[in-house]
Amino acid sequence: MISDQMIQLVSGSSAIRAMFEEGKRLSAIYGAENVYDYSLGNPSVEPPLEVKETIIKLLENEEPNFLHGYTSNSGYEDVREAVAAHLNKKYNTNFDYQSIVMTNGAAAALNIVFKCILNPGDEILTFAPFFTEYRNYVASYGCKLVVVPANTETFEVNFEEFEKLISPKTRGVLMNTPNNPSGVVYSEETIKKIAAVMEEKQKEFGTDIYLISDEPYRELVYENIEVPYVTKYYKNTFVAYSFSKSLSLPGERIGYLAANPEMADYEKMVAALSVANRVAGFVNANSLFQRVVPYCLDLKVDIEIYNRNRIDLYNKLTELGFKCVKPVGAFYMFPQTPIEDDVAFCNAAKEFNLLLVPGAGFGCKGHMRLSYCVSHDTIVNSFPAFEKLAEKFIK
Amino acid sequence: MISDQMIQLVSGSSAIRAMFEEGKRLSAIYGAENVYDYSLGNPSVEPPLEVKETIIKLLENEEPNFLHGYTSNSGYEDVREAVAAHLNKKYNTNFDYQSIVMTNGAAAALNIVFKCILNPGDEILTFAPFFTEYRNYVASYGCKLVVVPANTETFEVNFEEFEKLISPKTRGVLMNTPNNPSGVVYSEETIKKIAAVMEEKQKEFGTDIYLISDEPYRELVYENIEVPYVTKYYKNTFVAYSFSKSLSLPGERIGYLAANPEMADYEKMVAALSVANRVAGFVNANSLFQRVVPYCLDLKVDIEIYNRNRIDLYNKLTELGFKCVKPVGAFYMFPQTPIEDDVAFCNAAKEFNLLLVPGAGFGCKGHMRLSYCVSHDTIVNSFPAFEKLAEKFIK
């Protein structure tokens, strides 16, 4: 008596589960240090020490029924105020505490936006390659995720297809920059073009179309790349942010949603988001980590550790003949598979104890995702395995 | 462009919001100590000291990327194992780690059950008076909450109506014991009768009907009352539990769902629950508090503090002529309003700086909810206000 939707979702999840089981099986046979697991996006760099120090300070000094108590569904007002001030200073935006909803990570932020803007049958549009979970989130509201095919040369937006697929049913455009899985960061020019298309289509259709920017990797960028702040380019914009990667706290589920004060129906929208946070079962983002946030807004993990992995792995793979758009953000890269069938290729890689994820799940066949949030030893020790893989499929 | 469902939900929430604003307004005029706010279920007794000590010990000793990392969507296996062992020892049940899904509080536990068992158009049945949020949770899955009218003499189950309303569309029966708002605890006899009705109806309709017991107040009982463990009486049972009240950690959103291993499709169900936790946006219950759980399973807040409030407030109200079923659990009581119109009565109470919640929202007009999780001073200082209220409406 399991619901029809969950039967589908469970069967869709079996590939990830199978990968996880395969990793355990290989580790049992060859030892964990001889299995090169590039399948998981679980941060490997330690949180800044200030996180621990702040928690202890709060526990020692705050009244416990306040520290661990229910907060307003949108979060403590002073915490939201601190987030708004931080963003305003850093990006010259004009948020106030009302614009900020503290959430159970970016996943919750996306879900409350969808709950607030989607009627059954509506569409959310996104750009391939995209985080696999988007499809499931949108399905929860009886809606469809429409995928703009990838521009596989650059993983920038395929504007020709974008303009074709955006329709009167499109309630939102969901983008993810820095991107999981490609590691690409959208330039200011790209964002301006997205905004221009959306402005035009809003006028054409007489609808509000929201731009939803999923930004858990905002702080993880390399080569002095800048990540433009999207609310400056388009009024109907939400930004979903998480401290999961910037502070290496993915299990703590702490993030926020920023709603552009210039959006349509702003006052009603922020009221609706608060109620959505409650009725979706999140109630409020966990209170202790909410109170940690104001002390850690200017901190981030040591990204030079990820950067070294990025450079060394990218150089090795391209040297071996793999084709790959150079990633400049997040901790993923997304090379082409040397054969068209990415699932078959990733299965073959397991023979060399390499765990890679087929691109198909990200809406982009013929590619594979590597999460390089692993130890540098894993990177270096995996090179002989990649050499054998290249020998078999490339040379 | 806010979704139709959210427009309804926001308008339904405005009463709570108005109450909150009224509290702020009255406090500003008369001073917070002269406003007797019985409207909120926010625990007032401090968490056991061991919670703080455990967090600090974990921060000092555990590897931070493990402590704050993603967990399996159902939670750390050793934590789930500890919960199962605790329940088995205390209630002679037969859970193992797979039966337990760590959740973002009981609210999340209920939501993932609904996501797993409900197809649009299905029904969940519950007994009045009931926690207002149930209606919103069920609506999220395109389903209807069917309310069995209250037995207002005892607030035990109205079996005549229950048998009439349970139907082939009923996918679940949702009960809440100790009950919010009545403070009643269902006896073993009541639970046996509920189970017997459900067994019979399952056979009659050829369906699985799940019993879902929402138990955030399980540890808050007085007068040596026992709260029977429901899985022992009915196979298709889920228990939604939370540490929000037992440890006074409501803001931390930590709880679990226990699924009876004897239920239909058990293996498939636990797999589905795990996926549901992920795709609903919870991802995993927050990792730090998951790891606190094994150290605090045998602890609870000092309930004698609530008990004193319960006795003193109940005695005063009944002495003044209010009619009330004596509460033996949770931290609420649910007296009759002396006039039929509970909304008008609660509005009148505001004149005496008393904030009470009308029963209508709990599916039970002509009553009012008082949350006595306040300081004992508030209880005692509010007596003159209740006297004036009684003088106006009772004598």
PDB file of N, CA and C in Angstrom, chain B residues 205-280:
ATOM      1  N   PHE B 205     -12.903  -4.124   3.886  1.00  0.00           N
ATOM      2  CA  PHE B 205     -12.577  -3.371   2.667  1.00  0.00           C
ATOM      3  C   PHE B 205     -11.475  -4.018   1.831  1.00  0.00           C
ATOM      4  N   GLY B 206     -10.762  -4.975   2.423  1.00  0.00           N
ATOM      5  CA  GLY B 206      -9.627  -5.572   1.717  1.00  0.00           C
ATOM      6  C   GLY B 206      -8.487  -4.593   1.504  1.00  0.00           C
ATOM      7  N   THR B 207      -8.315  -3.656   2.449  1.00  0.00           N
ATOM      8  CA  THR B 207      -7.249  -2.649   2.328  1.00  0.00           C
ATOM      9  C   THR B 207      -6.312  -2.732   3.532  1.00  0.00           C
ATOM     10  N   ASP B 208      -5.160  -2.086   3.411  1.00  0.00           N
ATOM     11  CA  ASP B 208      -4.330  -1.849   4.591  1.00  0.00           C
ATOM     12  C   ASP B 208      -4.685  -0.476   5.139  1.00  0.00           C
ATOM     13  N   ILE B 209      -4.979  -0.402   6.414  1.00  0.00           N
ATOM     14  CA  ILE B 209      -5.246   0.897   7.055  1.00  0.00           C
ATOM     15  C   ILE B 209      -4.206   1.071   8.157  1.00  0.00           C
ATOM     16  N   TYR B 210      -3.410   2.124   8.049  1.00  0.00           N
ATOM     17  CA  TYR B 210      -2.319   2.328   9.001  1.00  0.00           C
ATOM     18  C   TYR B 210      -2.778   3.147  10.203  1.00  0.00           C
ATOM     19  N   LEU B 211      -2.332   2.716  11.374  1.00  0.00           N
ATOM     20  CA  LEU B 211      -2.541   3.499  12.585  1.00  0.00           C
ATOM     21  C   LEU B 211      -1.279   4.333  12.795  1.00  0.00           C
ATOM     22  N   ILE B 212      -1.458   5.634  12.880  1.00  0.00           N
ATOM     23  CA  ILE B 212      -0.314   6.543  13.015  1.00  0.00           C
ATOM     24  C   ILE B 212      -0.474   7.259  14.346  1.00  0.00           C
ATOM     25  N   SER B 213       0.426   6.968  15.272  1.00  0.00           N
ATOM     26  CA  SER B 213       0.297   7.538  16.605  1.00  0.00           C
ATOM     27  C   SER B 213       1.326   8.649  16.791  1.00  0.00           C
ATOM     28  N   ASP B 214       0.818   9.855  16.977  1.00  0.00           N
ATOM     29  CA  ASP B 214       1.677  11.037  17.107  1.00  0.00           C
ATOM     30  C   ASP B 214       1.946  11.240  18.595  1.00  0.00           C
ATOM     31  N   GLU B 215       3.194  11.030  19.027  1.00  0.00           N
ATOM     32  CA  GLU B 215       3.471  10.936  20.458  1.00  0.00           C
ATOM     33  C   GLU B 215       4.578  11.861  20.970  1.00  0.00           C
ATOM     34  N   PRO B 216       4.528  13.155  20.618  1.00  0.00           N
ATOM     35  CA  PRO B 216       5.559  14.044  21.156  1.00  0.00           C
ATOM     36  C   PRO B 216       5.438  14.260  22.665  1.00  0.00           C
ATOM     37  N   TYR B 217       4.262  13.916  23.231  1.00  0.00           N
ATOM     38  CA  TYR B 217       4.060  14.160  24.674  1.00  0.00           C
ATOM     39  C   TYR B 217       4.142  12.885  25.498  1.00  0.00           C
ATOM     40  N   ARG B 218       4.635  11.787  24.899  1.00  0.00           N
ATOM     41  CA  ARG B 218       4.669  10.483  25.586  1.00  0.00           C
ATOM     42  C   ARG B 218       5.271  10.567  26.987  1.00  0.00           C
ATOM     43  N   GLU B 219       6.328  11.332  27.177  1.00  0.00           N
ATOM     44  CA  GLU B 219       7.008  11.337  28.494  1.00  0.00           C
ATOM     45  C   GLU B 219       6.361  12.315  29.479  1.00  0.00           C
ATOM     46  N   LEU B 220       5.412  13.132  29.002  1.00  0.00           N
ATOM     47  CA  LEU B 220       4.805  14.145  29.880  1.00  0.00           C
ATOM     48  C   LEU B 220       3.467  13.633  30.391  1.00  0.00           C
ATOM     49  N   VAL B 221       3.509  12.732  31.384  1.00  0.00           N
ATOM     50  CA  VAL B 221       2.279  12.214  31.980  1.00  0.00           C
ATOM     51  C   VAL B 221       2.375  12.293  33.495  1.00  0.00           C
ATOM     52  N   TYR B 222       1.207  12.391  34.123  1.00  0.00           N
ATOM     53  CA  TYR B 222       1.119  12.649  35.562  1.00  0.00           C
ATOM     54  C   TYR B 222       0.246  11.572  36.212  1.00  0.00           C
ATOM     55  N   GLU B 223       0.241  11.558  37.535  1.00  0.00           N
ATOM     56  CA  GLU B 223      -0.618  10.630  38.285  1.00  0.00           C
ATOM     57  C   GLU B 223      -0.303   9.168  37.957  1.00  0.00           C
ATOM     58  N   ASN B 224       0.958   8.874  37.663  1.00  0.00           N
ATOM     59  CA  ASN B 224       1.387   7.497  37.369  1.00  0.00           C
ATOM     60  C   ASN B 224       0.631   6.827  36.224  1.00  0.00           C
ATOM     61  N   ILE B 225       0.120   7.643  35.325  1.00  0.00           N
ATOM     62  CA  ILE B 225      -0.575   7.118  34.143  1.00  0.00           C
ATOM     63  C   ILE B 225       0.438   6.425  33.225  1.00  0.00           C
ATOM     64  N   GLU B 226       0.027   5.305  32.608  1.00  0.00           N
ATOM     65  CA  GLU B 226       0.883   4.672  31.601  1.00  0.00           C
ATOM     66  C   GLU B 226       0.354   4.956  30.201  1.00  0.00           C
ATOM     67  N   VAL B 227       1.286   5.146  29.285  1.00  0.00           N
ATOM     68  CA  VAL B 227       0.901   5.354  27.888  1.00  0.00           C
ATOM     69  C   VAL B 227       1.222   4.055  27.145  1.00  0.00           C
ATOM     70  N   PRO B 228       0.216   3.261  26.785  1.00  0.00           N
ATOM     71  CA  PRO B 228       0.482   1.969  26.133  1.00  0.00           C
ATOM     72  C   PRO B 228       1.259   2.176  24.830  1.00  0.00           C
ATOM     73  N   TYR B 229       2.146   1.217  24.475  1.00  0.00           N
ATOM     74  CA  TYR B 229       2.903   1.339  23.225  1.00  0.00           C
ATOM     75  C   TYR B 229       2.125   0.656  22.102  1.00  0.00           C
ATOM     76  N   VAL B 230       1.729   1.451  21.116  1.00  0.00           N
ATOM     77  CA  VAL B 230       0.663   1.050  20.190  1.00  0.00           C
ATOM     78  C   VAL B 230       1.010  -0.110  19.271  1.00  0.00           C
ATOM     79  N   THR B 231       2.303  -0.281  18.956  1.00  0.00           N
ATOM     80  CA  THR B 231       2.649  -1.351  18.000  1.00  0.00           C
ATOM     81  C   THR B 231       2.277  -2.730  18.542  1.00  0.00           C
ATOM     82  N   LYS B 232       2.091  -2.819  19.845  1.00  0.00           N
ATOM     83  CA  LYS B 232       1.758  -4.125  20.437  1.00  0.00           C
ATOM     84  C   LYS B 232       0.315  -4.550  20.177  1.00  0.00           C
ATOM     85  N   TYR B 233      -0.507  -3.605  19.724  1.00  0.00           N
ATOM     86  CA  TYR B 233      -1.930  -3.892  19.593  1.00  0.00           C
ATOM     87  C   TYR B 233      -2.404  -3.983  18.145  1.00  0.00           C
ATOM     88  N   TYR B 234      -1.547  -3.531  17.222  1.00  0.00           N
ATOM     89  CA  TYR B 234      -1.994  -3.447  15.822  1.00  0.00           C
ATOM     90  C   TYR B 234      -0.752  -3.476  14.932  1.00  0.00           C
ATOM     91  N   LYS B 235      -0.777  -4.332  13.923  1.00  0.00           N
ATOM     92  CA  LYS B 235       0.429  -4.529  13.107  1.00  0.00           C
ATOM     93  C   LYS B 235       0.806  -3.317  12.243  1.00  0.00           C
ATOM     94  N   ASN B 236      -0.191  -2.782  11.541  1.00  0.00           N
ATOM     95  CA  ASN B 236       0.105  -1.681  10.606  1.00  0.00           C
ATOM     96  C   ASN B 236       0.230  -0.348  11.342  1.00  0.00           C
ATOM     97  N   THR B 237       1.248  -0.252  12.210  1.00  0.00           N
ATOM     98  CA  THR B 237       1.360   0.934  13.067  1.00  0.00           C
ATOM     99  C   THR B 237       2.683   1.679  12.873  1.00  0.00           C
ATOM    100  N   PHE B 238       2.568   2.990  12.819  1.00  0.00           N
ATOM    101  CA  PHE B 238       3.716   3.897  12.877  1.00  0.00           C
ATOM    102  C   PHE B 238       3.622   4.721  14.158  1.00  0.00           C
ATOM    103  N   VAL B 239       4.763   4.993  14.796  1.00  0.00           N
ATOM    104  CA  VAL B 239       4.791   5.917  15.928  1.00  0.00           C
ATOM    105  C   VAL B 239       5.702   7.098  15.577  1.00  0.00           C
ATOM    106  N   ALA B 240       5.147   8.301  15.643  1.00  0.00           N
ATOM    107  CA  ALA B 240       5.936   9.522  15.397  1.00  0.00           C
ATOM    108  C   ALA B 240       6.319  10.098  16.750  1.00  0.00           C
ATOM    109  N   TYR B 241       7.612  10.194  16.987  1.00  0.00           N
ATOM    110  CA  TYR B 241       8.111  10.630  18.297  1.00  0.00           C
ATOM    111  C   TYR B 241       8.991  11.856  18.118  1.00  0.00           C
ATOM    112  N   SER B 242       9.078  12.651  19.181  1.00  0.00           N
ATOM    113  CA  SER B 242       9.918  13.840  19.134  1.00  0.00           C
ATOM    114  C   SER B 242      10.584  14.048  20.484  1.00  0.00           C
ATOM    115  N   PHE B 243      11.768  14.619  20.475  1.00  0.00           N
ATOM    116  CA  PHE B 243      12.430  15.003  21.720  1.00  0.00           C
ATOM    117  C   PHE B 243      12.118  16.460  22.085  1.00  0.00           C
ATOM    118  N   SER B 244      11.216  17.075  21.326  1.00  0.00           N
ATOM    119  CA  SER B 244      10.888  18.485  21.532  1.00  0.00           C
ATOM    120  C   SER B 244      10.410  18.771  22.945  1.00  0.00           C
ATOM    121  N   LYS B 245       9.574  17.887  23.479  1.00  0.00           N
ATOM    122  CA  LYS B 245       9.003  18.133  24.792  1.00  0.00           C
ATOM    123  C   LYS B 245       9.699  17.327  25.877  1.00  0.00           C
ATOM    124  N   SER B 246      10.106  16.085  25.578  1.00  0.00           N
ATOM    125  CA  SER B 246      10.744  15.258  26.610  1.00  0.00           C
ATOM    126  C   SER B 246      12.063  15.882  27.045  1.00  0.00           C
ATOM    127  N   LEU B 247      12.783  16.519  26.104  1.00  0.00           N
ATOM    128  CA  LEU B 247      14.070  17.143  26.429  1.00  0.00           C
ATOM    129  C   LEU B 247      14.034  18.672  26.252  1.00  0.00           C
ATOM    130  N   SER B 248      12.860  19.227  25.997  1.00  0.00           N
ATOM    131  CA  SER B 248      12.734  20.681  25.773  1.00  0.00           C
ATOM    132  C   SER B 248      13.681  21.193  24.678  1.00  0.00           C
ATOM    133  N   LEU B 249      13.600  20.543  23.511  1.00  0.00           N
ATOM    134  CA  LEU B 249      14.437  20.935  22.373  1.00  0.00           C
ATOM    135  C   LEU B 249      13.592  21.187  21.116  1.00  0.00           C
ATOM    136  N   PRO B 250      12.465  21.900  21.237  1.00  0.00           N
ATOM    137  CA  PRO B 250      11.562  21.964  20.084  1.00  0.00           C
ATOM    138  C   PRO B 250      12.167  22.626  18.854  1.00  0.00           C
ATOM    139  N   GLY B 251      13.058  23.602  19.069  1.00  0.00           N
ATOM    140  CA  GLY B 251      13.657  24.294  17.931  1.00  0.00           C
ATOM    141  C   GLY B 251      14.673  23.462  17.181  1.00  0.00           C
ATOM    142  N   GLU B 252      15.156  22.386  17.824  1.00  0.00           N
ATOM    143  CA  GLU B 252      16.229  21.596  17.194  1.00  0.00           C
ATOM    144  C   GLU B 252      15.709  20.563  16.213  1.00  0.00           C
ATOM    145  N   ARG B 253      14.400  20.358  16.191  1.00  0.00           N
ATOM    146  CA  ARG B 253      13.782  19.469  15.202  1.00  0.00           C
ATOM    147  C   ARG B 253      14.455  18.095  15.188  1.00  0.00           C
ATOM    148  N   ILE B 254      14.326  17.403  16.317  1.00  0.00           N
ATOM    149  CA  ILE B 254      14.893  16.057  16.359  1.00  0.00           C
ATOM    150  C   ILE B 254      13.860  15.076  16.941  1.00  0.00           C
ATOM    151  N   GLY B 255      13.628  14.025  16.195  1.00  0.00           N
ATOM    152  CA  GLY B 255      12.664  13.009  16.578  1.00  0.00           C
ATOM    153  C   GLY B 255      12.890  11.769  15.731  1.00  0.00           C
ATOM    154  N   TYR B 256      11.946  10.855  15.778  1.00  0.00           N
ATOM    155  CA  TYR B 256      12.067   9.671  14.912  1.00  0.00           C
ATOM    156  C   TYR B 256      10.708   9.096  14.596  1.00  0.00           C
ATOM    157  N   LEU B 257      10.700   8.284  13.569  1.00  0.00           N
ATOM    158  CA  LEU B 257       9.528   7.485  13.237  1.00  0.00           C
ATOM    159  C   LEU B 257       9.887   6.032  13.510  1.00  0.00           C
ATOM    160  N   ALA B 258       8.997   5.318  14.207  1.00  0.00           N
ATOM    161  CA  ALA B 258       9.173   3.878  14.402  1.00  0.00           C
ATOM    162  C   ALA B 258       8.106   3.152  13.598  1.00  0.00           C
ATOM    163  N   ALA B 259       8.551   2.231  12.739  1.00  0.00           N
ATOM    164  CA  ALA B 259       7.614   1.455  11.905  1.00  0.00           C
ATOM    165  C   ALA B 259       7.578   0.030  12.443  1.00  0.00           C
ATOM    166  N   ASN B 260       6.387  -0.462  12.708  1.00  0.00           N
ATOM    167  CA  ASN B 260       6.255  -1.817  13.240  1.00  0.00           C
ATOM    168  C   ASN B 260       6.754  -2.847  12.219  1.00  0.00           C
ATOM    169  N   PRO B 261       7.767  -3.656  12.585  1.00  0.00           N
ATOM    170  CA  PRO B 261       8.292  -4.629  11.629  1.00  0.00           C
ATOM    171  C   PRO B 261       7.247  -5.634  11.138  1.00  0.00           C
ATOM    172  N   GLU B 262       6.130  -5.712  11.831  1.00  0.00           N
ATOM    173  CA  GLU B 262       5.098  -6.666  11.403  1.00  0.00           C
ATOM    174  C   GLU B 262       4.113  -6.071  10.400  1.00  0.00           C
ATOM    175  N   MET B 263       4.327  -4.812   9.996  1.00  0.00           N
ATOM    176  CA  MET B 263       3.349  -4.196   9.084  1.00  0.00           C
ATOM    177  C   MET B 263       3.451  -4.790   7.672  1.00  0.00           C
ATOM    178  N   ALA B 264       2.392  -4.581   6.886  1.00  0.00           N
ATOM    179  CA  ALA B 264       2.378  -5.019   5.487  1.00  0.00           C
ATOM    180  C   ALA B 264       3.505  -4.316   4.722  1.00  0.00           C
ATOM    181  N   ASP B 265       4.133  -5.052   3.800  1.00  0.00           N
ATOM    182  CA  ASP B 265       5.181  -4.466   2.930  1.00  0.00           C
ATOM    183  C   ASP B 265       6.275  -3.751   3.721  1.00  0.00           C
ATOM    184  N   TYR B 266       6.649  -4.306   4.854  1.00  0.00           N
ATOM    185  CA  TYR B 266       7.587  -3.616   5.751  1.00  0.00           C
ATOM    186  C   TYR B 266       8.888  -3.201   5.067  1.00  0.00           C
ATOM    187  N   GLU B 267       9.534  -4.138   4.358  1.00  0.00           N
ATOM    188  CA  GLU B 267      10.836  -3.831   3.739  1.00  0.00           C
ATOM    189  C   GLU B 267      10.710  -2.687   2.728  1.00  0.00           C
ATOM    190  N   LYS B 268       9.675  -2.787   1.917  1.00  0.00           N
ATOM    191  CA  LYS B 268       9.458  -1.732   0.918  1.00  0.00           C
ATOM    192  C   LYS B 268       9.134  -0.403   1.598  1.00  0.00           C
ATOM    193  N   MET B 269       8.390  -0.490   2.695  1.00  0.00           N
ATOM    194  CA  MET B 269       7.990   0.736   3.393  1.00  0.00           C
ATOM    195  C   MET B 269       9.213   1.455   3.968  1.00  0.00           C
ATOM    196  N   VAL B 270      10.115   0.730   4.616  1.00  0.00           N
ATOM    197  CA  VAL B 270      11.266   1.425   5.213  1.00  0.00           C
ATOM    198  C   VAL B 270      12.172   2.014   4.124  1.00  0.00           C
ATOM    199  N   ALA B 271      12.247   1.338   2.982  1.00  0.00           N
ATOM    200  CA  ALA B 271      13.004   1.915   1.864  1.00  0.00           C
ATOM    201  C   ALA B 271      12.331   3.201   1.387  1.00  0.00           C
ATOM    202  N   ALA B 272      11.008   3.165   1.298  1.00  0.00           N
ATOM    203  CA  ALA B 272      10.256   4.339   0.822  1.00  0.00           C
ATOM    204  C   ALA B 272      10.383   5.507   1.804  1.00  0.00           C
ATOM    205  N   LEU B 273      10.343   5.216   3.094  1.00  0.00           N
ATOM    206  CA  LEU B 273      10.441   6.282   4.097  1.00  0.00           C
ATOM    207  C   LEU B 273      11.767   7.028   3.976  1.00  0.00           C
ATOM    208  N   SER B 274      12.821   6.280   3.733  1.00  0.00           N
ATOM    209  CA  SER B 274      14.151   6.876   3.600  1.00  0.00           C
ATOM    210  C   SER B 274      14.198   7.830   2.403  1.00  0.00           C
ATOM    211  N   VAL B 275      13.660   7.372   1.284  1.00  0.00           N
ATOM    212  CA  VAL B 275      13.633   8.210   0.082  1.00  0.00           C
ATOM    213  C   VAL B 275      12.726   9.424   0.322  1.00  0.00           C
ATOM    214  N   ALA B 276      11.609   9.199   0.992  1.00  0.00           N
ATOM    215  CA  ALA B 276      10.674  10.304   1.271  1.00  0.00           C
ATOM    216  C   ALA B 276      11.344  11.381   2.114  1.00  0.00           C
ATOM    217  N   ASN B 277      12.137  10.968   3.117  1.00  0.00           N
ATOM    218  CA  ASN B 277      12.851  11.923   3.960  1.00  0.00           C
ATOM    219  C   ASN B 277      13.746  12.813   3.094  1.00  0.00           C
ATOM    220  N   ARG B 278      14.357  12.212   2.077  1.00  0.00           N
ATOM    221  CA  ARG B 278      15.254  12.963   1.200  1.00  0.00           C
ATOM    222  C   ARG B 278      14.485  13.902   0.278  1.00  0.00           C
ATOM    223  N   VAL B 279      13.530  13.355  -0.456  1.00  0.00           N
ATOM    224  CA  VAL B 279      12.917  14.174  -1.502  1.00  0.00           C
ATOM    225  C   VAL B 279      11.958  15.231  -0.953  1.00  0.00           C
ATOM    226  N   ALA B 280      11.461  15.030   0.267  1.00  0.00           N
ATOM    227  CA  ALA B 280      10.616  16.081   0.853  1.00  0.00           C
ATOM    228  C   ALA B 280      11.454  17.292   1.253  1.00  0.00           C
TER     229      ALA B 280
END
